mmCIF file of C-alpha atoms in Angstrom:
data_model
loop_
_atom_site.group_PDB
_atom_site.id
_atom_site.type_symbol
_atom_site.label_atom_id
_atom_site.label_comp_id
_atom_site.label_asym_id
_atom_site.label_seq_id
_atom_site.Cartn_x
_atom_site.Cartn_y
_atom_site.Cartn_z
ATOM 1 C CA MET A 288 3.698 4.227 7.882
ATOM 2 C CA ILE A 289 6.502 3.036 5.632
ATOM 3 C CA ASN A 290 5.817 -0.031 3.568
ATOM 4 C CA ILE A 291 9.121 -1.751 2.746
ATOM 5 C CA ALA A 292 9.333 -4.014 -0.317
ATOM 6 C CA LYS A 293 10.741 -7.509 0.048
ATOM 7 C CA PRO A 294 14.045 -8.418 -1.658
ATOM 8 C CA GLY A 295 13.497 -9.285 -5.312
ATOM 9 C CA GLY A 296 10.254 -7.313 -5.546
ATOM 10 C CA GLN A 297 9.068 -3.742 -5.387
ATOM 11 C CA SER A 298 6.076 -2.473 -3.457
ATOM 12 C CA ASP A 299 3.849 0.135 -5.025
ATOM 13 C CA THR A 300 4.152 2.204 -1.873
ATOM 14 C CA ALA A 301 7.854 1.659 -1.234
ATOM 15 C CA ARG A 302 9.659 4.832 -0.184
ATOM 16 C CA PHE A 303 13.164 3.466 -0.626
ATOM 17 C CA ASN A 304 14.923 0.404 -1.990
ATOM 18 C CA TRP A 305 15.399 -2.626 0.221
ATOM 19 C CA PRO A 306 18.951 -2.585 1.593
ATOM 20 C CA GLN A 307 21.291 -5.335 0.603
ATOM 21 C CA PRO A 308 21.798 -7.940 3.351
ATOM 22 C CA LYS A 309 25.174 -6.525 4.402
ATOM 23 C CA CYS A 310 23.778 -3.000 4.542
ATOM 24 C CA LEU A 311 20.763 -4.249 6.477
ATOM 25 C CA ARG A 312 23.030 -5.764 9.081
ATOM 26 C CA PHE A 313 24.712 -2.394 9.535
ATOM 27 C CA VAL A 314 21.325 -0.695 9.869
ATOM 28 C CA LEU A 315 20.118 -3.182 12.472
ATOM 29 C CA ILE A 316 23.389 -2.955 14.384
ATOM 30 C CA ALA A 317 23.173 0.837 14.375
ATOM 31 C CA VAL A 318 19.566 0.799 15.631
ATOM 32 C CA ALA A 319 20.337 -1.772 18.314
ATOM 33 C CA THR A 320 23.410 0.190 19.393
ATOM 34 C CA GLY A 321 21.327 3.341 19.728
ATOM 35 C CA ILE A 322 18.720 1.573 21.865
ATOM 36 C CA LEU A 323 21.384 0.051 24.068
ATOM 37 C CA ALA A 324 23.100 3.418 24.396
ATOM 38 C CA GLN A 325 19.846 5.047 25.549
ATOM 39 C CA THR A 326 19.269 2.245 28.068
ATOM 40 C CA ALA A 327 22.839 2.506 29.327
ATOM 41 C CA HIS A 328 22.482 6.284 29.642
ATOM 42 C CA ALA A 329 19.355 5.899 31.773
ATOM 43 C CA GLN A 330 21.082 3.226 33.857
ATOM 44 C CA ASP A 331 24.162 5.398 34.340
ATOM 45 C CA ARG A 332 22.040 8.424 35.220
ATOM 46 C CA THR A 333 20.278 6.559 38.006
ATOM 47 C CA VAL A 334 23.430 4.902 39.306
ATOM 48 C CA ASP A 335 25.268 8.222 39.309
ATOM 49 C CA LEU A 336 22.384 9.900 41.135
ATOM 50 C CA LEU A 337 22.238 7.173 43.787
ATOM 51 C CA ARG A 338 26.022 7.267 44.228
ATOM 52 C CA THR A 339 26.117 11.048 44.602
ATOM 53 C CA LEU A 340 23.279 11.113 47.115
ATOM 54 C CA SER A 341 24.554 8.164 49.141
ATOM 55 C CA GLU A 342 28.102 9.438 49.512
ATOM 56 C CA ALA A 343 27.151 12.995 50.538
ATOM 57 C CA PRO A 344 27.727 13.539 54.298
ATOM 58 C CA ALA A 345 24.615 15.132 55.816
ATOM 59 C CA PRO A 346 23.513 14.163 59.333
ATOM 60 C CA SER A 347 20.420 15.740 60.846
ATOM 61 C CA GLY A 348 20.615 19.513 60.996
ATOM 62 C CA PHE A 349 23.545 19.623 58.563
ATOM 63 C CA GLU A 350 21.817 18.758 55.295
ATOM 64 C CA GLU A 351 23.531 21.367 53.087
ATOM 65 C CA PRO A 352 25.543 18.896 50.921
ATOM 66 C CA VAL A 353 22.370 17.000 49.984
ATOM 67 C CA ARG A 354 20.339 20.199 49.693
ATOM 68 C CA LYS A 355 22.742 21.397 46.974
ATOM 69 C CA ILE A 356 22.349 18.116 45.106
ATOM 70 C CA MET A 357 18.563 18.152 45.316
ATOM 71 C CA VAL A 358 18.244 21.758 44.152
ATOM 72 C CA HIS A 359 20.536 21.004 41.215
ATOM 73 C CA GLU A 360 18.587 17.865 40.257
ATOM 74 C CA LEU A 361 15.061 19.217 40.750
ATOM 75 C CA SER A 362 15.501 22.677 39.224
ATOM 76 C CA PRO A 363 15.193 21.642 35.540
ATOM 77 C CA TYR A 364 11.767 20.074 36.163
ATOM 78 C CA SER A 365 10.243 22.491 38.690
ATOM 79 C CA ASP A 366 8.205 25.654 38.245
ATOM 80 C CA LYS A 367 9.452 27.136 41.499
ATOM 81 C CA ILE A 368 11.781 26.181 44.344
ATOM 82 C CA THR A 369 11.335 27.533 47.851
ATOM 83 C CA TYR A 370 12.488 26.541 51.343
ATOM 84 C CA ASP A 371 10.926 26.269 54.755
ATOM 85 C CA GLY A 372 12.499 27.755 57.867
ATOM 86 C CA LEU A 373 14.397 24.531 58.680
ATOM 87 C CA GLY A 374 15.987 24.221 55.244
ATOM 88 C CA SER A 375 13.684 21.717 53.526
ATOM 89 C CA VAL A 376 13.635 22.040 49.726
ATOM 90 C CA ILE A 377 10.129 22.499 48.254
ATOM 91 C CA ALA A 378 10.006 22.140 44.462
ATOM 92 C CA ARG A 379 6.604 22.816 42.902
ATOM 93 C CA GLN A 380 5.507 21.341 39.585
ATOM 94 C CA GLY A 381 2.128 22.504 38.281
ATOM 95 C CA ASP A 382 0.051 25.550 39.221
ATOM 96 C CA HIS A 383 -3.525 24.291 39.547
ATOM 97 C CA GLY A 384 -5.442 21.377 41.002
ATOM 98 C CA PRO A 385 -5.084 19.554 44.329
ATOM 99 C CA ARG A 386 -1.960 20.137 46.395
ATOM 100 C CA ILE A 387 -0.014 16.858 46.630
ATOM 101 C CA MET A 388 3.039 16.610 48.896
ATOM 102 C CA LEU A 389 5.646 13.993 47.915
ATOM 103 C CA ASP A 390 8.177 13.736 50.716
ATOM 104 C CA ALA A 391 11.623 12.237 51.297
ATOM 105 C CA HIS A 392 14.109 13.324 53.941
ATOM 106 C CA MET A 393 17.675 14.407 53.232
ATOM 107 C CA ASP A 394 19.301 13.750 56.594
ATOM 108 C CA GLU A 395 21.008 10.576 57.792
ATOM 109 C CA VAL A 396 21.894 9.240 61.209
ATOM 110 C CA GLY A 397 25.267 10.438 62.401
ATOM 111 C CA GLY A 398 26.617 12.642 65.137
ATOM 112 C CA MET A 399 28.414 15.814 66.127
ATOM 113 C CA VAL A 400 31.614 16.474 68.005
ATOM 114 C CA ARG A 401 30.827 16.687 71.702
ATOM 115 C CA HIS A 402 34.177 17.093 73.485
ATOM 116 C CA VAL A 403 37.890 17.276 72.650
ATOM 117 C CA THR A 404 40.264 15.578 75.085
ATOM 118 C CA HIS A 405 43.644 17.033 76.029
ATOM 119 C CA ASP A 406 45.382 14.346 73.929
ATOM 120 C CA GLY A 407 43.325 14.983 70.785
ATOM 121 C CA PHE A 408 40.521 12.430 70.856
ATOM 122 C CA LEU A 409 36.909 13.418 70.171
ATOM 123 C CA SER A 410 33.718 12.179 71.752
ATOM 124 C CA MET A 411 30.415 12.199 69.831
ATOM 125 C CA GLN A 412 26.848 13.226 70.461
ATOM 126 C CA MET A 413 24.822 10.838 68.328
ATOM 127 C CA LEU A 414 22.070 12.174 66.048
ATOM 128 C CA GLY A 415 19.295 9.683 65.378
ATOM 129 C CA GLY A 416 18.983 6.009 66.155
ATOM 130 C CA VAL A 417 22.541 4.805 65.673
ATOM 131 C CA LEU A 418 23.151 1.340 67.105
ATOM 132 C CA ASP A 419 25.987 1.123 69.610
ATOM 133 C CA GLN A 420 27.239 -2.061 67.979
ATOM 134 C CA ALA A 421 27.611 -0.221 64.649
ATOM 135 C CA LEU A 422 30.010 2.409 66.011
ATOM 136 C CA PRO A 423 33.446 0.847 66.666
ATOM 137 C CA ASP A 424 36.123 0.341 64.004
ATOM 138 C CA GLN A 425 34.466 2.549 61.366
ATOM 139 C CA LYS A 426 35.528 5.447 59.150
ATOM 140 C CA TRP A 427 33.854 8.854 59.558
ATOM 141 C CA ILE A 428 33.905 12.311 58.016
ATOM 142 C CA ILE A 429 33.860 15.422 60.198
ATOM 143 C CA ILE A 430 32.754 18.602 58.453
ATOM 144 C CA GLY A 431 34.987 21.242 59.989
ATOM 145 C CA SER A 432 35.624 24.908 59.274
ATOM 146 C CA LYS A 433 38.536 24.000 56.976
ATOM 147 C CA GLY A 434 36.748 21.212 55.143
ATOM 148 C CA TYR A 435 36.382 17.476 55.567
ATOM 149 C CA VAL A 436 38.487 15.722 58.196
ATOM 150 C CA HIS A 437 38.726 11.938 58.169
ATOM 151 C CA ALA A 438 38.360 9.995 61.397
ATOM 152 C CA VAL A 439 38.079 6.458 62.712
ATOM 153 C CA THR A 440 36.354 5.095 65.777
ATOM 154 C CA GLY A 441 38.856 2.900 67.520
ATOM 155 C CA LEU A 442 38.376 -0.689 68.574
ATOM 156 C CA ARG A 443 39.950 -1.813 71.815
ATOM 157 C CA ASP A 444 42.795 -4.215 71.219
ATOM 158 C CA GLY A 445 41.606 -7.780 71.721
ATOM 159 C CA HIS A 446 44.905 -8.695 73.377
ATOM 160 C CA GLY A 447 44.074 -6.383 76.260
ATOM 161 C CA MET A 448 40.445 -7.400 76.778
ATOM 162 C CA SER A 449 39.132 -9.630 79.504
ATOM 163 C CA PRO A 450 36.953 -12.603 78.456
ATOM 164 C CA ASP A 451 33.867 -10.695 79.589
ATOM 165 C CA GLU A 452 34.784 -7.644 77.498
ATOM 166 C CA ARG A 453 35.272 -9.640 74.296
ATOM 167 C CA GLY A 454 31.549 -10.235 73.945
ATOM 168 C CA LYS A 455 30.471 -6.832 75.227
ATOM 169 C CA ILE A 456 28.816 -4.041 73.246
ATOM 170 C CA PHE A 457 30.469 -0.768 74.177
ATOM 171 C CA PRO A 458 28.012 2.146 74.595
ATOM 172 C CA ALA A 459 28.283 5.264 72.455
ATOM 173 C CA ASP A 460 29.582 7.424 75.308
ATOM 174 C CA THR A 461 32.727 5.238 75.520
ATOM 175 C CA ILE A 462 33.533 5.521 71.796
ATOM 176 C CA PHE A 463 36.061 8.125 70.623
ATOM 177 C CA LEU A 464 37.039 9.513 67.222
ATOM 178 C CA ASP A 465 40.728 9.401 66.293
ATOM 179 C CA ILE A 466 41.781 12.008 63.694
ATOM 180 C CA GLY A 467 45.526 11.560 64.140
ATOM 181 C CA ALA A 468 45.832 14.543 66.474
ATOM 182 C CA LYS A 469 48.118 14.536 69.485
ATOM 183 C CA SER A 470 46.567 17.450 71.374
ATOM 184 C CA GLU A 471 43.669 19.884 71.552
ATOM 185 C CA ALA A 472 45.820 22.343 69.607
ATOM 186 C CA ASP A 473 46.222 19.813 66.780
ATOM 187 C CA VAL A 474 42.451 19.379 66.634
ATOM 188 C CA ALA A 475 41.895 23.120 66.485
ATOM 189 C CA ALA A 476 44.500 23.458 63.736
ATOM 190 C CA MET A 477 42.493 21.022 61.626
ATOM 191 C CA GLY A 478 39.434 23.278 61.974
ATOM 192 C CA ILE A 479 37.510 20.976 64.315
ATOM 193 C CA GLU A 480 35.533 22.063 67.365
ATOM 194 C CA ALA A 481 32.533 20.990 69.416
ATOM 195 C CA GLY A 482 29.308 20.962 67.421
ATOM 196 C CA ASP A 483 30.854 19.995 64.079
ATOM 197 C CA PRO A 484 28.807 17.332 62.220
ATOM 198 C CA VAL A 485 30.026 13.759 61.858
ATOM 199 C CA ALA A 486 28.815 11.333 59.172
ATOM 200 C CA PRO A 487 29.729 7.790 58.123
ATOM 201 C CA ASP A 488 32.474 7.628 55.480
ATOM 202 C CA THR A 489 31.292 4.992 53.006
ATOM 203 C CA ASN A 490 31.763 4.609 49.262
ATOM 204 C CA PHE A 491 28.911 3.498 47.007
ATOM 205 C CA ALA A 492 29.455 0.257 45.059
ATOM 206 C CA VAL A 493 27.567 -2.037 42.731
ATOM 207 C CA LEU A 494 27.643 -5.336 44.606
ATOM 208 C CA ASN A 495 29.647 -7.819 42.520
ATOM 209 C CA GLY A 496 28.061 -7.024 39.185
ATOM 210 C CA THR A 497 24.507 -7.546 40.478
ATOM 211 C CA GLN A 498 21.610 -5.094 40.496
ATOM 212 C CA ARG A 499 22.130 -4.572 44.221
ATOM 213 C CA TYR A 500 23.885 -1.470 45.481
ATOM 214 C CA VAL A 501 25.776 -1.027 48.737
ATOM 215 C CA GLY A 502 26.152 2.371 50.345
ATOM 216 C CA LYS A 503 25.278 4.464 53.363
ATOM 217 C CA ALA A 504 22.211 6.597 54.094
ATOM 218 C CA TRP A 505 19.711 4.762 51.875
ATOM 219 C CA ASP A 506 17.392 5.960 54.638
ATOM 220 C CA ASP A 507 16.492 8.209 52.972
ATOM 221 C CA ARG A 508 18.671 9.097 50.000
ATOM 222 C CA VAL A 509 16.886 6.379 48.045
ATOM 223 C CA GLY A 510 13.672 8.344 48.638
ATOM 224 C CA CYS A 511 15.376 11.544 47.466
ATOM 225 C CA ALA A 512 16.352 9.775 44.238
ATOM 226 C CA VAL A 513 12.733 8.634 43.761
ATOM 227 C CA LEU A 514 11.643 12.291 44.005
ATOM 228 C CA VAL A 515 14.103 13.296 41.280
ATOM 229 C CA GLU A 516 13.183 10.485 38.874
ATOM 230 C CA ALA A 517 9.440 10.887 39.439
ATOM 231 C CA MET A 518 9.639 14.638 38.848
ATOM 232 C CA ARG A 519 11.644 14.116 35.653
ATOM 233 C CA ARG A 520 9.059 11.696 34.241
ATOM 234 C CA LEU A 521 6.087 13.804 35.252
ATOM 235 C CA LYS A 522 7.569 16.872 33.595
ATOM 236 C CA ALA A 523 7.272 15.017 30.289
ATOM 237 C CA SER A 524 3.973 13.211 30.846
ATOM 238 C CA GLY A 525 2.018 15.839 32.784
ATOM 239 C CA HIS A 526 -0.369 15.433 35.729
ATOM 240 C CA PRO A 527 -3.665 16.911 36.957
ATOM 241 C CA ASN A 528 -2.440 18.586 40.125
ATOM 242 C CA GLN A 529 0.149 20.679 41.902
ATOM 243 C CA ILE A 530 2.906 18.444 43.204
ATOM 244 C CA PHE A 531 5.234 19.708 45.907
ATOM 245 C CA PHE A 532 8.391 17.607 45.934
ATOM 246 C CA ALA A 533 9.649 18.121 49.482
ATOM 247 C CA ALA A 534 13.176 17.084 50.455
ATOM 248 C CA THR A 535 12.945 17.529 54.202
ATOM 249 C CA THR A 536 15.350 17.987 57.103
ATOM 250 C CA GLN A 537 15.840 16.501 60.568
ATOM 251 C CA GLU A 538 13.647 13.424 60.147
ATOM 252 C CA GLU A 539 16.010 11.242 62.151
ATOM 253 C CA VAL A 540 15.717 13.467 65.223
ATOM 254 C CA GLY A 541 11.948 13.912 65.314
ATOM 255 C CA LEU A 542 10.349 14.340 61.850
ATOM 256 C CA ARG A 543 10.896 18.082 62.209
ATOM 257 C CA GLY A 544 11.365 19.145 58.594
ATOM 258 C CA ALA A 545 8.205 17.357 57.481
ATOM 259 C CA HIS A 546 6.251 19.348 60.043
ATOM 260 C CA SER A 547 7.570 22.723 58.898
ATOM 261 C CA ALA A 548 7.356 21.821 55.186
ATOM 262 C CA ALA A 549 3.735 20.695 55.543
ATOM 263 C CA ASP A 550 2.949 24.002 57.265
ATOM 264 C CA VAL A 551 4.229 25.788 54.165
ATOM 265 C CA ILE A 552 2.697 23.470 51.543
ATOM 266 C CA LYS A 553 -0.708 22.871 53.158
ATOM 267 C CA PRO A 554 -1.209 19.611 51.264
ATOM 268 C CA ASP A 555 -4.482 17.893 50.397
ATOM 269 C CA ILE A 556 -2.707 14.511 50.107
ATOM 270 C CA GLY A 557 0.670 13.389 51.469
ATOM 271 C CA ILE A 558 2.939 10.598 50.252
ATOM 272 C CA ALA A 559 6.170 9.812 52.097
ATOM 273 C CA ILE A 560 8.925 7.831 50.371
ATOM 274 C CA GLU A 561 11.300 6.039 52.729
ATOM 275 C CA GLY A 562 14.041 3.462 52.926
ATOM 276 C CA GLY A 563 12.270 0.507 54.518
ATOM 277 C CA VAL A 564 13.508 -2.372 56.629
ATOM 278 C CA THR A 565 13.526 -6.018 55.554
ATOM 279 C CA GLY A 566 12.880 -9.338 57.243
ATOM 280 C CA ASP A 567 14.809 -11.566 54.827
ATOM 281 C CA THR A 568 18.214 -11.844 56.513
ATOM 282 C CA PRO A 569 19.367 -14.565 58.925
ATOM 283 C CA GLY A 570 17.889 -14.084 62.379
ATOM 284 C CA ARG A 571 15.015 -11.906 61.161
ATOM 285 C CA THR A 572 11.392 -13.018 60.948
ATOM 286 C CA ALA A 573 8.108 -11.803 59.472
ATOM 287 C CA PHE A 574 7.322 -10.397 62.917
ATOM 288 C CA ASN A 575 10.161 -7.893 62.435
ATOM 289 C CA SER A 576 9.261 -7.085 58.820
ATOM 290 C CA GLN A 577 7.389 -8.854 56.034
ATOM 291 C CA VAL A 578 9.300 -7.075 53.251
ATOM 292 C CA LYS A 579 11.996 -8.793 51.179
ATOM 293 C CA LEU A 580 14.743 -7.249 49.078
ATOM 294 C CA GLY A 581 14.019 -7.499 45.344
ATOM 295 C CA ALA A 582 10.287 -8.202 45.737
ATOM 296 C CA GLY A 583 9.055 -4.678 44.982
ATOM 297 C CA PRO A 584 8.291 -1.511 46.949
ATOM 298 C CA GLY A 585 6.533 -1.708 50.294
ATOM 299 C CA LEU A 586 3.385 -0.069 51.644
ATOM 300 C CA PHE A 587 3.155 0.446 55.395
ATOM 301 C CA LEU A 588 -0.173 -0.481 56.949
ATOM 302 C CA PHE A 589 1.172 0.445 60.390
ATOM 303 C CA ASP A 590 4.193 1.916 62.076
ATOM 304 C CA THR A 591 4.685 3.374 65.522
ATOM 305 C CA SER A 592 4.236 6.953 64.327
ATOM 306 C CA ALA A 593 1.355 6.797 61.847
ATOM 307 C CA LEU A 594 -1.673 4.993 60.479
ATOM 308 C CA PRO A 595 -2.180 5.556 56.736
ATOM 309 C CA GLY A 596 -5.365 6.787 55.078
ATOM 310 C CA ARG A 597 -7.403 3.681 54.302
ATOM 311 C CA ARG A 598 -8.805 4.940 51.008
ATOM 312 C CA LEU A 599 -5.374 6.072 49.880
ATOM 313 C CA VAL A 600 -4.019 2.639 50.809
ATOM 314 C CA ALA A 601 -6.712 1.004 48.675
ATOM 315 C CA MET A 602 -5.962 3.335 45.777
ATOM 316 C CA THR A 603 -2.242 2.597 46.034
ATOM 317 C CA ARG A 604 -2.881 -1.150 45.953
ATOM 318 C CA ASP A 605 -5.241 -0.808 42.989
ATOM 319 C CA THR A 606 -2.727 1.328 41.105
ATOM 320 C CA ALA A 607 0.060 -1.185 41.700
ATOM 321 C CA LYS A 608 -2.170 -3.975 40.389
ATOM 322 C CA GLU A 609 -3.185 -1.976 37.305
ATOM 323 C CA LYS A 610 0.460 -1.205 36.465
ATOM 324 C CA SER A 611 1.722 -4.728 37.311
ATOM 325 C CA VAL A 612 3.994 -3.301 40.008
ATOM 326 C CA PRO A 613 4.807 -5.843 42.741
ATOM 327 C CA LEU A 614 3.755 -4.342 46.059
ATOM 328 C CA GLN A 615 4.632 -5.661 49.505
ATOM 329 C CA LEU A 616 2.659 -4.863 52.646
ATOM 330 C CA ASP A 617 4.298 -4.322 56.020
ATOM 331 C CA LEU A 618 3.601 -3.448 59.644
ATOM 332 C CA VAL A 619 6.637 -2.335 61.657
ATOM 333 C CA SER A 620 6.984 -1.409 65.311
ATOM 334 C CA GLY A 621 9.710 0.970 66.448
ATOM 335 C CA TYR A 622 9.624 2.898 63.166
ATOM 336 C CA GLY A 623 8.651 6.512 62.478
ATOM 337 C CA ASP A 624 8.330 8.407 59.210
ATOM 338 C CA ASP A 625 7.481 11.844 57.848
ATOM 339 C CA SER A 626 3.894 10.906 56.953
ATOM 340 C CA ALA A 627 3.126 11.118 60.698
ATOM 341 C CA GLU A 628 3.705 14.876 60.704
ATOM 342 C CA ILE A 629 2.139 15.470 57.292
ATOM 343 C CA GLN A 630 -1.111 13.760 58.291
ATOM 344 C CA LYS A 631 -1.455 15.999 61.367
ATOM 345 C CA SER A 632 -1.105 19.229 59.378
ATOM 346 C CA SER A 633 -3.788 21.526 57.915
ATOM 347 C CA GLY A 634 -6.621 19.971 59.886
ATOM 348 C CA GLY A 635 -5.712 16.427 58.811
ATOM 349 C CA VAL A 636 -4.284 14.977 55.578
ATOM 350 C CA PRO A 637 -4.716 11.468 54.101
ATOM 351 C CA THR A 638 -1.231 9.975 53.806
ATOM 352 C CA VAL A 639 0.663 6.802 52.967
ATOM 353 C CA ASN A 640 4.260 5.761 53.578
ATOM 354 C CA LEU A 641 5.865 3.873 50.678
ATOM 355 C CA VAL A 642 9.283 2.260 51.108
ATOM 356 C CA VAL A 643 12.124 1.012 48.969
ATOM 357 C CA PRO A 644 13.348 -2.059 50.905
ATOM 358 C CA VAL A 645 16.828 -1.678 52.425
ATOM 359 C CA ARG A 646 18.906 -4.142 54.399
ATOM 360 C CA TYR A 647 21.019 -2.916 57.338
ATOM 361 C CA THR A 648 19.608 0.586 57.878
ATOM 362 C CA HIS A 649 21.162 3.079 60.319
ATOM 363 C CA ALA A 650 24.634 1.664 59.746
ATOM 364 C CA HIS A 651 27.651 2.343 57.528
ATOM 365 C CA TYR A 652 26.635 -0.168 54.860
ATOM 366 C CA GLY A 653 23.127 -0.784 53.544
ATOM 367 C CA VAL A 654 22.001 -2.796 50.528
ATOM 368 C CA MET A 655 19.192 -1.888 48.118
ATOM 369 C CA ASP A 656 17.891 -3.531 44.942
ATOM 370 C CA ARG A 657 17.655 -1.598 41.679
ATOM 371 C CA ALA A 658 14.418 -3.327 40.598
ATOM 372 C CA ASP A 659 12.716 -2.173 43.812
ATOM 373 C CA PHE A 660 13.772 1.398 43.062
ATOM 374 C CA ASP A 661 12.537 1.314 39.466
ATOM 375 C CA SER A 662 9.222 -0.218 40.528
ATOM 376 C CA MET A 663 8.793 2.465 43.176
ATOM 377 C CA VAL A 664 9.245 5.222 40.593
ATOM 378 C CA ASP A 665 6.708 3.505 38.310
ATOM 379 C CA LEU A 666 4.192 3.270 41.144
ATOM 380 C CA VAL A 667 4.651 6.842 42.375
ATOM 381 C CA VAL A 668 4.297 8.326 38.886
ATOM 382 C CA ALA A 669 1.146 6.305 38.192
ATOM 383 C CA LEU A 670 -0.353 7.242 41.553
ATOM 384 C CA LEU A 671 0.331 10.960 41.137
ATOM 385 C CA GLN A 672 -1.204 10.957 37.665
ATOM 386 C CA LYS A 673 -4.479 9.648 39.125
ATOM 387 C CA LEU A 674 -4.803 12.224 41.908
ATOM 388 C CA ASP A 675 -7.097 14.684 40.139
ATOM 389 C CA ALA A 676 -9.555 16.992 41.914
ATOM 390 C CA LYS A 677 -12.433 14.512 41.890
ATOM 391 C CA THR A 678 -10.280 11.681 43.253
ATOM 392 C CA VAL A 679 -8.723 13.822 45.979
ATOM 393 C CA ALA A 680 -12.167 15.059 47.050
ATOM 394 C CA ARG A 681 -13.321 11.455 47.382
ATOM 395 C CA LEU A 682 -10.247 10.512 49.425
ATOM 396 C CA ARG A 683 -10.931 13.412 51.800
ATOM 397 C CA ASP A 684 -14.699 12.889 52.128
ATOM 398 C CA PHE A 685 -15.625 11.181 55.389
ATOM 399 C CA THR A 686 -19.371 11.758 55.197
ATOM 400 C CA PRO A 687 -21.114 8.572 56.433
ATOM 401 C CA GLU A 688 -23.021 6.713 53.773
ATOM 402 C CA PRO A 689 -26.825 6.675 54.224
#
């Protein structure tokens, strides 16, 4: 402790003279500038991470661009990185205690080239639940043998449409990619062939100076970013367990990477981090979703693929309350997540699915809120720090009470 004397006097325990007012102003300005610089650095780090993850093209089965990012980001904080047979990244932190699996998937909805027409147009096989109405008049990236090729999905000219067609949604099998080619030979010269992956071409942006970010693939690149930030914090603070940070593959086409990763990890507890849906836009109701953007992370009590572990749900709610983290509860039909496969592994695993709310999922442009992301990281870190051997044993004990 440093006891500083007041101006005009001298403390017996003073370690240095009181600065003159002008000097003091410089000191305070320097301290404040340093604090602001640290805050700005943390802000920039998170924004840069979210931008990099969002903009990477990686539809299901073609996750390599995101896999490279995740390995780069997780390596400094992990004790060991391995992979399952489908390409999921498994980064372990800690070497004793319960085995906790923290999951987020790397893939996004997209497509692959299905057929090349004689005049150079491309049809698509969709990967994942892409809405037909989200396909026309959009920019895309095709990952070909010679690199990225830019494409657009055309929109039929309104001057040539009948009145009935103007209000019609055109199905995916009638939509074609235009890459500027005039023939099959032109397409081949660009390094494009059937089977090449296709992803939305969308740039990340901070939405008009707010704390809301627009980009593609928040389902589930926002979860991938949570894994990175949680692992970074836990490296410094420590935890009483082995945590396996699993960035999984092929979620959008059947939760496949979570299945294979869980086979490798053999978790005692599973926590999935997802990009959730919201019910706060015009035309939506609480029946669709009870989650709102900017009101905190969400906890699923039900979705079509999984029911969470009731004790783990209670622990998550208690932890959020203890840490003053706003937590929303939701029940969503027509939704599946990786926790469904994790909970069926190794003879049964208590799981929960936690979501960062996202508007407009499975489309070229989604919107997330920075405060929801930060609160999710706070909650996940606090939850993982509480999952010691005794707690995990209690969560897994189904012995009836006398």
